[in-house]
Structures are given as C-alpha cells and as structure tokens.
Tab-separated table of C-alpha atoms in Angstrom:
chain	number	residue	atom	x	y	z
A	18	UNK	CA	0.000	0.000	0.000
A	19	UNK	CA	1.237	3.501	-0.828
A	20	UNK	CA	2.305	5.852	1.970
A	21	UNK	CA	-0.420	7.376	4.107
A	22	UNK	CA	-1.680	10.914	3.617
A	23	UNK	CA	-0.928	13.471	6.331
A	24	UNK	CA	-3.998	15.449	7.329
A	25	UNK	CA	-2.997	18.534	9.327
A	26	UNK	CA	-5.686	20.484	11.147
A	27	UNK	CA	-6.414	22.642	14.167
A	28	UNK	CA	-9.371	21.564	16.317
A	29	UNK	CA	-10.598	25.171	16.232
A	30	UNK	CA	-10.683	25.249	12.411
A	31	UNK	CA	-14.172	25.067	10.845
A	32	UNK	CA	-12.728	24.196	7.442
A	33	UNK	CA	-10.618	21.531	9.144
A	34	UNK	CA	-13.841	20.063	10.512
A	35	UNK	CA	-15.429	20.102	7.054
A	36	UNK	CA	-12.398	18.363	5.543
A	37	UNK	CA	-12.437	15.789	8.348
A	38	UNK	CA	-15.871	14.629	7.212
A	39	UNK	CA	-14.506	13.673	3.759
A	40	UNK	CA	-10.808	12.917	3.955
A	41	UNK	CA	-10.866	9.263	5.035
A	42	UNK	CA	-13.445	8.205	2.447
A	43	UNK	CA	-11.684	10.155	-0.288
A	44	UNK	CA	-8.303	8.577	0.525
A	45	UNK	CA	-9.790	5.088	0.800
A	46	UNK	CA	-11.137	5.357	-2.755
A	47	UNK	CA	-7.553	5.705	-3.871
A	48	UNK	CA	-6.225	2.980	-1.590
A	49	UNK	CA	-4.681	5.362	0.910
A	50	UNK	CA	-4.822	5.702	4.652
A	51	UNK	CA	-4.828	9.013	6.458
A	52	UNK	CA	-2.857	10.084	9.512
A	53	UNK	CA	-4.742	12.808	11.343
A	54	UNK	CA	-2.273	15.374	12.690
A	55	UNK	CA	-3.758	18.085	14.906
A	56	UNK	CA	-1.413	21.010	15.552
A	57	UNK	CA	-1.678	24.538	16.924
A	58	UNK	CA	-2.451	27.036	14.206
A	59	UNK	CA	-1.529	29.931	16.493
A	60	UNK	CA	2.120	28.873	16.372
A	61	UNK	CA	1.947	28.921	12.579
A	62	UNK	CA	0.369	32.379	12.459
A	63	UNK	CA	3.517	33.682	14.164
A	64	UNK	CA	5.523	32.449	11.164
A	65	UNK	CA	3.311	33.982	8.488
A	66	UNK	CA	2.307	37.143	10.350
A	67	UNK	CA	-1.354	36.305	9.781
A	68	UNK	CA	-4.217	35.567	12.178
A	69	UNK	CA	-7.614	33.926	12.476
A	70	UNK	CA	-9.679	34.319	9.303
A	71	UNK	CA	-12.806	35.492	11.115
A	72	UNK	CA	-10.852	38.417	12.604
A	73	UNK	CA	-9.939	39.880	9.197
A	74	UNK	CA	-12.228	42.812	8.283
A	75	UNK	CA	-14.840	42.011	5.592
A	76	UNK	CA	-13.176	38.634	4.840
A	77	UNK	CA	-14.214	37.446	8.294
A	78	UNK	CA	-17.878	38.248	7.612
A	79	UNK	CA	-17.662	36.366	4.361
A	80	UNK	CA	-16.125	33.354	6.107
A	81	UNK	CA	-18.967	33.274	8.643
A	82	UNK	CA	-21.362	33.118	5.696
A	83	UNK	CA	-19.321	30.644	3.665
A	84	UNK	CA	-18.766	28.073	6.432
A	85	UNK	CA	-22.393	26.977	6.950
A	86	UNK	CA	-22.967	27.162	3.190
A	87	UNK	CA	-20.023	24.826	2.539
A	88	UNK	CA	-21.363	22.503	5.257
A	89	UNK	CA	-24.761	22.495	3.568
A	90	UNK	CA	-23.191	21.506	0.277
A	91	UNK	CA	-21.442	18.634	2.068
A	92	UNK	CA	-24.619	17.681	3.926
A	93	UNK	CA	-23.059	17.920	7.388
A	94	UNK	CA	-24.297	19.848	10.439
A	95	UNK	CA	-22.539	23.107	11.276
A	96	UNK	CA	-22.561	25.647	14.055
A	97	UNK	CA	-19.806	28.032	15.156
A	98	UNK	CA	-18.822	27.443	18.801
A	99	UNK	CA	-18.915	30.354	21.213
A	100	UNK	CA	-16.344	31.738	21.888
A	101	UNK	CA	-14.610	31.366	18.556
A	102	UNK	CA	-11.823	30.798	17.734
A	103	UNK	CA	-10.785	28.808	20.802
A	104	UNK	CA	-7.321	27.633	21.839
A	105	UNK	CA	-7.163	23.943	20.938
A	106	UNK	CA	-4.514	22.845	23.451
A	107	UNK	CA	-6.660	20.348	25.365
A	108	UNK	CA	-8.165	18.423	22.410
A	109	UNK	CA	-4.810	18.311	20.603
A	110	UNK	CA	-2.981	16.956	23.617
A	111	UNK	CA	-5.768	14.447	24.253
A	112	UNK	CA	-5.493	13.282	20.656
A	113	UNK	CA	-1.729	12.686	20.674
A	114	UNK	CA	-1.950	10.933	24.036
A	115	UNK	CA	-4.615	8.630	22.603
A	116	UNK	CA	-2.741	8.235	19.306
A	117	UNK	CA	0.322	6.781	21.011
A	118	UNK	CA	-1.884	4.114	22.615
A	119	UNK	CA	-4.349	3.230	19.840
A	120	UNK	CA	-4.583	5.057	16.521
A	121	UNK	CA	-8.121	3.934	15.708
A	122	UNK	CA	-9.381	5.095	19.099
A	123	UNK	CA	-7.603	8.407	18.629
A	124	UNK	CA	-9.382	8.873	15.295
A	125	UNK	CA	-12.717	8.143	16.964
A	126	UNK	CA	-11.888	10.717	19.633
A	127	UNK	CA	-10.903	13.342	17.047
A	128	UNK	CA	-14.194	12.885	15.193
A	129	UNK	CA	-16.201	13.169	18.401
A	130	UNK	CA	-14.278	16.282	19.431
A	131	UNK	CA	-14.812	17.965	16.057
A	132	UNK	CA	-18.517	17.114	16.226
A	133	UNK	CA	-18.772	18.495	19.752
A	134	UNK	CA	-17.273	21.745	18.482
A	135	UNK	CA	-18.903	22.253	15.084
A	136	UNK	CA	-22.072	20.158	15.185
A	137	UNK	CA	-22.951	20.981	18.814
A	138	UNK	CA	-21.184	24.336	19.232
A	139	UNK	CA	-19.148	23.429	22.330
A	140	UNK	CA	-15.814	25.205	22.786
A	141	UNK	CA	-12.974	22.732	23.271
A	142	UNK	CA	-10.776	25.233	25.115
A	143	UNK	CA	-12.102	23.821	28.393
A	144	UNK	CA	-10.326	20.569	29.378
A	145	UNK	CA	-13.543	19.484	31.130
A	146	UNK	CA	-15.415	19.475	27.827
A	147	UNK	CA	-12.670	17.414	26.212
A	148	UNK	CA	-12.742	14.989	29.143
A	149	UNK	CA	-16.551	14.747	28.884
A	150	UNK	CA	-16.390	13.881	25.191
A	151	UNK	CA	-13.618	11.312	25.753
A	152	UNK	CA	-15.399	9.742	28.716
A	153	UNK	CA	-18.527	9.424	26.571
A	154	UNK	CA	-16.498	7.234	24.205
A	155	UNK	CA	-15.233	5.032	27.022
A	156	UNK	CA	-11.840	6.677	27.600
A	157	UNK	CA	-10.557	6.684	31.183
A	158	UNK	CA	-11.443	10.196	32.284
A	159	UNK	CA	-8.835	10.467	35.037
A	160	UNK	CA	-6.037	9.136	32.852
A	161	UNK	CA	-6.954	11.565	30.090
A	162	UNK	CA	-7.190	14.538	32.449
A	163	UNK	CA	-3.778	13.685	33.865
A	164	UNK	CA	-2.361	13.379	30.339
A	165	UNK	CA	-3.421	16.936	29.498
A	166	UNK	CA	-0.913	18.207	32.098
A	167	UNK	CA	1.785	15.629	31.371
A	168	UNK	CA	5.053	17.277	30.182
A	169	UNK	CA	5.632	14.398	27.739
A	170	UNK	CA	2.233	14.887	26.125
A	171	UNK	CA	2.803	18.641	25.964
A	172	UNK	CA	6.159	18.041	24.282
A	173	UNK	CA	4.534	15.604	21.842
A	174	UNK	CA	2.115	18.269	20.606
A	175	UNK	CA	4.855	20.879	20.429
A	176	UNK	CA	7.021	18.546	18.329
A	177	UNK	CA	4.096	17.839	15.966
A	178	UNK	CA	3.451	21.569	15.568
A	179	UNK	CA	7.149	22.236	14.918
A	180	UNK	CA	7.248	19.475	12.311
A	181	UNK	CA	4.142	20.921	10.655
A	182	UNK	CA	5.843	24.316	10.393
A	183	UNK	CA	9.032	22.708	9.066
A	184	UNK	CA	6.980	20.988	6.370
A	185	UNK	CA	5.464	24.301	5.241
A	186	UNK	CA	2.041	23.888	6.818
A	187	UNK	CA	0.552	27.369	7.287
A	188	UNK	CA	-3.190	26.820	7.532
A	189	UNK	CA	-5.913	24.350	8.417
A	190	UNK	CA	-6.777	21.983	6.891
A	191	UNK	CA	-3.540	21.154	5.119
A	192	UNK	CA	-2.935	17.839	3.374
A	193	UNK	CA	0.451	16.447	2.316
A	194	UNK	CA	0.414	13.580	-0.183
A	195	UNK	CA	3.801	12.101	-1.131
A	196	UNK	CA	5.378	15.488	-0.417
A	197	UNK	CA	2.753	17.430	-2.383
A	198	UNK	CA	1.016	20.155	-0.314
A	199	UNK	CA	-2.682	21.081	-0.508
A	200	UNK	CA	-4.153	23.864	1.600
A	201	UNK	CA	-7.852	24.254	2.320
A	202	UNK	CA	-10.935	22.071	2.434
A	203	UNK	CA	-11.687	23.329	-1.071
A	204	UNK	CA	-8.505	21.602	-2.269
A	205	UNK	CA	-9.775	18.113	-1.447
A	206	UNK	CA	-10.960	17.679	-5.029
A	207	UNK	CA	-7.405	18.538	-6.079
A	208	UNK	CA	-6.120	15.917	-3.621
A	209	UNK	CA	-8.418	13.340	-5.220
A	210	UNK	CA	-7.231	14.458	-8.655
A	211	UNK	CA	-3.612	14.088	-7.528
A	212	UNK	CA	-4.233	10.625	-6.105
A	213	UNK	CA	-5.890	9.579	-9.350
A	214	UNK	CA	-2.806	10.514	-11.366
A	215	UNK	CA	-3.201	14.265	-11.960
A	216	UNK	CA	-4.605	14.021	-15.481
A	217	UNK	CA	-4.351	17.323	-17.348
A	218	UNK	CA	-7.634	19.170	-17.883
A	219	UNK	CA	-9.687	16.900	-15.623
A	220	UNK	CA	-11.418	19.778	-13.815
A	221	UNK	CA	-13.069	21.081	-16.973
A	222	UNK	CA	-15.730	18.395	-16.534
A	223	UNK	CA	-16.469	19.152	-12.907
A	224	UNK	CA	-19.152	21.816	-13.052
B	2	UNK	CA	-33.515	34.996	-18.376
B	3	UNK	CA	-32.347	35.319	-14.793
B	4	UNK	CA	-30.055	38.183	-13.757
B	5	UNK	CA	-26.430	38.016	-14.912
B	6	UNK	CA	-23.609	36.896	-12.647
B	7	UNK	CA	-21.056	39.503	-11.607
B	8	UNK	CA	-17.494	38.267	-12.059
B	9	UNK	CA	-15.062	40.518	-10.178
B	10	UNK	CA	-11.360	40.165	-10.830
B	11	UNK	CA	-8.048	41.988	-10.945
B	12	UNK	CA	-6.031	41.615	-14.145
B	13	UNK	CA	-2.979	40.823	-12.007
B	14	UNK	CA	-4.729	37.910	-10.258
B	15	UNK	CA	-3.605	34.421	-11.361
B	16	UNK	CA	-6.649	32.808	-9.780
B	17	UNK	CA	-8.805	35.406	-11.522
B	18	UNK	CA	-7.277	34.260	-14.802
B	19	UNK	CA	-8.010	30.618	-13.961
B	20	UNK	CA	-11.617	31.452	-13.116
B	21	UNK	CA	-11.953	33.455	-16.341
B	22	UNK	CA	-11.309	30.289	-18.347
B	23	UNK	CA	-14.391	28.583	-16.829
B	24	UNK	CA	-16.910	31.163	-15.705
B	25	UNK	CA	-18.777	31.831	-18.956
B	26	UNK	CA	-19.261	28.161	-19.816
B	27	UNK	CA	-20.293	27.323	-16.264
B	28	UNK	CA	-22.860	30.135	-16.191
B	29	UNK	CA	-24.205	29.261	-19.648
B	30	UNK	CA	-24.978	25.713	-18.473
B	31	UNK	CA	-27.339	27.269	-15.961
B	32	UNK	CA	-28.803	29.793	-18.407
B	33	UNK	CA	-26.892	32.746	-17.034
B	34	UNK	CA	-24.772	35.456	-18.542
B	35	UNK	CA	-21.708	36.907	-16.881
B	36	UNK	CA	-20.667	40.525	-16.527
B	37	UNK	CA	-16.883	40.713	-16.216
B	38	UNK	CA	-15.951	43.428	-13.726
B	39	UNK	CA	-12.221	44.177	-13.410
B	40	UNK	CA	-11.335	46.296	-10.388
B	41	UNK	CA	-8.175	47.254	-8.503
B	42	UNK	CA	-7.401	44.768	-5.763
B	43	UNK	CA	-4.894	47.169	-4.199
B	44	UNK	CA	-7.741	49.485	-3.183
B	45	UNK	CA	-9.453	46.525	-1.513
B	46	UNK	CA	-6.317	45.490	0.390
B	47	UNK	CA	-6.429	48.896	2.094
B	48	UNK	CA	-9.853	47.937	3.497
B	49	UNK	CA	-8.861	44.531	4.798
B	50	UNK	CA	-5.295	45.337	5.830
B	51	UNK	CA	-4.045	42.455	3.700
B	52	UNK	CA	-1.718	42.321	0.681
B	53	UNK	CA	-0.715	40.243	-2.314
B	54	UNK	CA	-0.806	36.506	-1.575
B	55	UNK	CA	2.644	35.829	-3.014
B	56	UNK	CA	4.173	38.339	-0.573
B	57	UNK	CA	2.976	36.423	2.513
B	58	UNK	CA	5.791	34.313	4.028
B	59	UNK	CA	5.450	30.533	3.380
B	60	UNK	CA	1.906	30.976	1.993
B	61	UNK	CA	3.397	32.847	-0.960
B	62	UNK	CA	5.691	29.937	-1.828
B	63	UNK	CA	2.746	27.586	-1.638
B	64	UNK	CA	0.723	29.826	-3.957
B	65	UNK	CA	3.523	29.845	-6.537
B	66	UNK	CA	3.361	26.039	-6.476
B	67	UNK	CA	-0.432	25.802	-6.408
B	68	UNK	CA	-1.110	28.165	-9.327
B	69	UNK	CA	0.500	26.114	-12.134
B	70	UNK	CA	-0.869	22.929	-10.554
B	71	UNK	CA	-4.417	24.331	-10.602
B	72	UNK	CA	-3.889	25.410	-14.216
B	73	UNK	CA	-2.760	21.886	-15.098
B	74	UNK	CA	-5.893	20.447	-13.567
B	75	UNK	CA	-7.941	22.856	-15.693
B	76	UNK	CA	-5.864	22.118	-18.779
B	77	UNK	CA	-4.920	25.755	-19.437
B	78	UNK	CA	-1.455	27.261	-19.953
B	79	UNK	CA	0.088	29.142	-17.057
B	80	UNK	CA	3.128	31.273	-16.421
B	81	UNK	CA	3.659	33.986	-13.819
B	82	UNK	CA	4.478	37.355	-15.455
B	83	UNK	CA	7.617	39.176	-14.397
B	84	UNK	CA	7.409	41.428	-12.430
B	85	UNK	CA	4.536	40.070	-10.366
B	86	UNK	CA	2.158	41.292	-9.091
B	87	UNK	CA	1.745	44.229	-11.453
B	88	UNK	CA	-0.506	47.270	-11.140
B	89	UNK	CA	-3.482	46.592	-13.420
B	90	UNK	CA	-4.509	50.202	-14.101
B	91	UNK	CA	-4.023	50.132	-17.876
B	92	UNK	CA	-5.855	46.872	-18.698
B	93	UNK	CA	-8.724	47.745	-16.347
B	94	UNK	CA	-9.215	51.179	-17.852
B	95	UNK	CA	-8.965	49.727	-21.355
B	96	UNK	CA	-11.639	47.188	-20.466
B	97	UNK	CA	-14.171	49.685	-19.100
B	98	UNK	CA	-13.585	52.018	-22.037
B	99	UNK	CA	-14.290	49.111	-24.400
B	100	UNK	CA	-17.213	47.882	-22.292
B	101	UNK	CA	-19.114	51.131	-22.680
B	102	UNK	CA	-18.809	50.795	-26.453
B	103	UNK	CA	-19.347	47.074	-27.047
B	104	UNK	CA	-19.605	44.468	-24.305
B	105	UNK	CA	-18.709	41.501	-26.469
B	106	UNK	CA	-15.587	43.240	-27.761
B	107	UNK	CA	-14.632	44.161	-24.194
B	108	UNK	CA	-14.917	40.491	-23.191
B	109	UNK	CA	-12.702	39.510	-26.092
B	110	UNK	CA	-10.176	42.135	-24.994
B	111	UNK	CA	-10.248	40.919	-21.382
B	112	UNK	CA	-9.572	37.332	-22.464
B	113	UNK	CA	-6.680	38.421	-24.684
B	114	UNK	CA	-5.203	40.549	-21.886
B	115	UNK	CA	-5.438	37.715	-19.360
B	116	UNK	CA	-3.789	35.365	-21.853
B	117	UNK	CA	-1.009	37.866	-22.555
B	118	UNK	CA	-0.332	37.994	-18.808
B	119	UNK	CA	-0.731	34.391	-17.674
B	120	UNK	CA	-0.245	32.310	-20.813
B	121	UNK	CA	2.563	34.470	-22.270
B	122	UNK	CA	3.985	36.042	-19.100
B	123	UNK	CA	3.711	39.679	-20.199
B	124	UNK	CA	3.196	42.261	-17.460
B	125	UNK	CA	0.169	44.453	-18.166
B	126	UNK	CA	1.456	47.363	-16.072
B	127	UNK	CA	2.859	48.899	-19.264
B	128	UNK	CA	0.168	50.727	-21.300
B	129	UNK	CA	2.129	49.881	-24.455
B	130	UNK	CA	1.603	46.161	-23.867
B	131	UNK	CA	-2.114	46.721	-23.350
B	132	UNK	CA	-2.257	48.795	-26.537
B	133	UNK	CA	-0.359	46.072	-28.429
B	134	UNK	CA	-2.813	43.397	-27.328
B	135	UNK	CA	-5.819	45.573	-28.158
B	136	UNK	CA	-4.426	46.571	-31.557
B	137	UNK	CA	-3.885	42.888	-32.315
B	138	UNK	CA	-7.633	42.390	-31.910
B	139	UNK	CA	-8.454	45.288	-34.227
B	140	UNK	CA	-9.025	48.012	-31.632
B	141	UNK	CA	-8.013	51.546	-32.626
B	142	UNK	CA	-4.645	51.880	-30.935
B	143	UNK	CA	-4.642	55.682	-30.705
B	144	UNK	CA	-8.176	55.863	-29.380
B	145	UNK	CA	-7.377	53.238	-26.742
B	146	UNK	CA	-4.132	54.925	-25.697
B	147	UNK	CA	-5.965	58.238	-25.347
B	148	UNK	CA	-8.690	56.523	-23.312
B	149	UNK	CA	-6.156	55.295	-20.758
B	150	UNK	CA	-5.467	58.921	-19.773
B	151	UNK	CA	-9.078	60.106	-20.057
B	152	UNK	CA	-10.439	61.432	-16.717
B	153	UNK	CA	-13.845	59.914	-17.476
B	154	UNK	CA	-12.353	56.468	-18.015
B	155	UNK	CA	-10.279	56.819	-14.849
B	156	UNK	CA	-13.416	57.765	-12.920
B	157	UNK	CA	-15.276	54.808	-14.422
B	158	UNK	CA	-12.717	52.334	-13.025
B	159	UNK	CA	-12.646	54.103	-9.678
B	160	UNK	CA	-16.447	53.899	-9.432
B	161	UNK	CA	-16.382	50.175	-10.287
B	162	UNK	CA	-13.741	49.548	-7.639
B	163	UNK	CA	-15.728	51.528	-5.051
B	164	UNK	CA	-18.868	49.567	-5.900
B	165	UNK	CA	-16.955	46.309	-5.552
B	166	UNK	CA	-15.801	47.337	-2.070
B	167	UNK	CA	-19.334	48.413	-1.138
B	168	UNK	CA	-20.582	44.975	-2.191
B	169	UNK	CA	-18.078	43.229	0.072
B	170	UNK	CA	-15.620	42.121	-2.601
B	171	UNK	CA	-12.238	41.589	-0.921
B	172	UNK	CA	-10.337	39.271	-3.253
B	173	UNK	CA	-9.989	38.070	-6.820
B	174	UNK	CA	-11.788	36.279	-8.308
B	175	UNK	CA	-15.050	37.076	-6.563
B	176	UNK	CA	-18.435	36.076	-7.954
B	177	UNK	CA	-21.799	37.494	-6.895
B	178	UNK	CA	-24.889	35.522	-7.913
B	179	UNK	CA	-28.258	37.010	-6.960
B	180	UNK	CA	-26.585	38.681	-3.985
B	181	UNK	CA	-24.751	35.522	-2.908
B	182	UNK	CA	-20.943	36.008	-2.650
B	183	UNK	CA	-18.318	33.435	-3.647
B	184	UNK	CA	-14.600	34.110	-3.231
B	185	UNK	CA	-11.875	32.209	-5.046
B	186	UNK	CA	-11.500	30.200	-8.216
B	187	UNK	CA	-11.932	27.114	-6.033
B	188	UNK	CA	-15.482	28.277	-5.259
B	189	UNK	CA	-16.672	27.952	-8.854
B	190	UNK	CA	-18.012	24.468	-8.126
B	191	UNK	CA	-19.977	26.062	-5.297
B	192	UNK	CA	-21.270	28.669	-7.740
B	193	UNK	CA	-22.425	25.869	-10.062
B	194	UNK	CA	-24.031	24.131	-7.079
B	195	UNK	CA	-25.799	27.354	-6.124
B	196	UNK	CA	-27.054	27.921	-9.663
B	197	UNK	CA	-28.362	24.349	-9.767
B	198	UNK	CA	-30.491	24.919	-6.676
B	199	UNK	CA	-28.055	24.320	-3.789
B	200	UNK	CA	-29.087	20.740	-3.041
B	201	UNK	CA	-27.954	19.625	0.417
B	202	UNK	CA	-25.106	17.112	0.474
B	203	UNK	CA	-24.359	17.351	-3.245
B	204	UNK	CA	-20.585	17.638	-2.749
B	205	UNK	CA	-20.314	14.218	-1.115
B	206	UNK	CA	-20.354	12.696	-4.581
B	207	UNK	CA	-17.676	14.939	-6.052
B	208	UNK	CA	-14.424	13.141	-5.294
C-alpha cells in the first residue's frame, strides 16, 4: 500500500472540521490511509504574520457566511462554537496521548471532538469538555485529564506543531500527499485528482 | 432569463485568470450570462489590511506552487508574469472604455489581456503592452491609448472599484450571484451548485 496521507488540522478550524468529514473516504477510494495530525495554528500564524480568518475585516464576515454554506453543500451539520476561535490545546494533547496508545481510538476521539465543536457548538478550550467527550467514548477520564498536564504529552504536541511548520504547513486543513502540499478544504478535489494521477484538464468536466 | 452573474477580478490575479477560463461556460450551463468586472485589488487590500498573496511568508511559496498545478488540472497554460504582481490600471481602464462601447468586444479584450499575462507572461502594467494586445484584436490603438489617460475612463474604473468594495468584494476572483458572494477560483463548483439549486449534500459525490 502507498504511503499514508498526512492530514494537518487545528481543532478550532471550521474548514478543518469540514475536511475531516470527507478525507478518510476520499483517501480510501484511492487505496490510501490518512494520519490525522492536529497542531496549533496559532504557532503557525507567528511564522506567516497572519491571524484567524474570522478576525480579518470584511473577509471574516464572508467566512462566517461561507462556512455553513459549505457545510450544507457537504450535507453535514454546522454551528460556530462560542467563543470562537478557541485555543485547541486540550483536544490536541488528548489526541496525541490517545494516538500513542491506539490510533483507531484516537481517530474516533478526534471525530467526536470535532462534532462536539462544530455540530454541537461546544468550545474545546475547556479541558472538562474534552474529558466529557472522551469519557462518553469510554476513555478513562482520570487518565486523560492527567495526560493533558503531562510534560511528555505537551512536548509531543509541540514537536508535531514544529514538524508541521518545518513541512510548510501554514493553515488548516492542510494535506500532504507524497510530499505534495494542498491547503484548504476546497482543495480536497485537487487531492483526489492528484491521487488519481493528476490528469491534465480533468477539472473542466467538474461543473 | 435570470439576472447576470457579476465576475469581479483583478487583471494581475492568477486565480482570476483561472476562473476566467471557466466562468462563462459554467454560467451558460445554468442559463446565465456573466458581466466581467475588473477592479483594482490594491484598493481593496487597504480595506482589509491584507496584501498580495505571493508576498505572505510561506503561503506565498505555496501559492507559486499551487497556481500552475491548478492550471494543469484545468488544462490551461500558465506562467507567472515578471514582475509580479503588477498594477493593473491600464488593462482595467482599457476594459471599461471598451465595455461602454461594445460588451462583447470588451470580453474579447479581457480574455486576450489575461492570456497575454498568464499564458505568455507579459506584465500588463505597461500601457504599451495593453495597446499592443488591443491593436492585435483590431481596436483603434490611438483611441485606446488616449482613453487610458481620459479622466472619465479613470473615474469609471474608480467607481467600479468603489462599488466592488461596497458589495463586500475583498479578493480576486469574486463572484456574486443574486446577492450571494463566492470568493476564489476554487469556489466555482460552489457557484455551479448554487445555480443548480443548492441541493444539500451534493458535494459528497464529487471526489
């Protein structure tokens, strides 16, 4: 089987959530697996001198309109958590802690966390919310809560974020396929095109 | 026939060029016409506090990689003019001058100008280049050159740019369909979806 696809995202990213609802199925159609790689977008913004999309004048208003519309086109629920954006430290640490024990369980946790945020509107900044979601899936609540403050888990997330920056990741979602970078949930069709062999002119038939 | 689609773009925008190769055909499939509306993106950047994409650290490098890749997927030629970005005053004024005389001829001019820039790599900042392209299509070179310095033509472009800003346009390309805004060449599939009736979940079948 060909190398897995790296799916970079921030748990506070609405477009990351939208991409998360498609990426596994899309990759599977092309015989690929996906490694979900949450990181902290805030650390990346320091590199590019940019900031959260919704805070940009005019563009931010557009984004608030575009997000639910894009969700509608995908047929998935969408609501913006309050407050937004939130700092995604707790869910990201929880994910990497779970990932190093059982990758499939970590994926299940990531999905549930994204749904809590963008289908139910719950901010994931609060470690209690993250623990609630994890406990609901059968995770050991005390072990997870302890992991959120564990220096090794903290270092794990920091290393993942540093690697993301080193690989040129500057937004969420961001997909890397065999070294080829794709930024944005609206690039998933390009990812599929790439996986299928990148035939010239293919997109002329799309719409 | 339903109201035409407004297609906003800057002549220095690579993604505007890419969108220009699809927009008319896409709209025609849904029984719509398109009004091409070049404006000056620089005036918009002042509103949003942003700047040219290629000047953003890291993101700019990605864009330089993504542009030819997106062109390949569409099956259209692509080269980045040098210098880039260029100030698109001359082609925009030439367009609006032509538009007020003959819309079809103005469209033909816009296509030829975009091709000169992004298929042939010629900067359109130089009025001589714009005049060359126009003359090649049969436009009166002297009349066009005079128009570029005409206060009325200058005011026409300024008014179009102001209207674009008033309508919330903050990037290029930007499409407005019956009041609904779509930003980016990668939103053209969403435009097609919107024109087809915005059926929920339609995009799940795309890739």
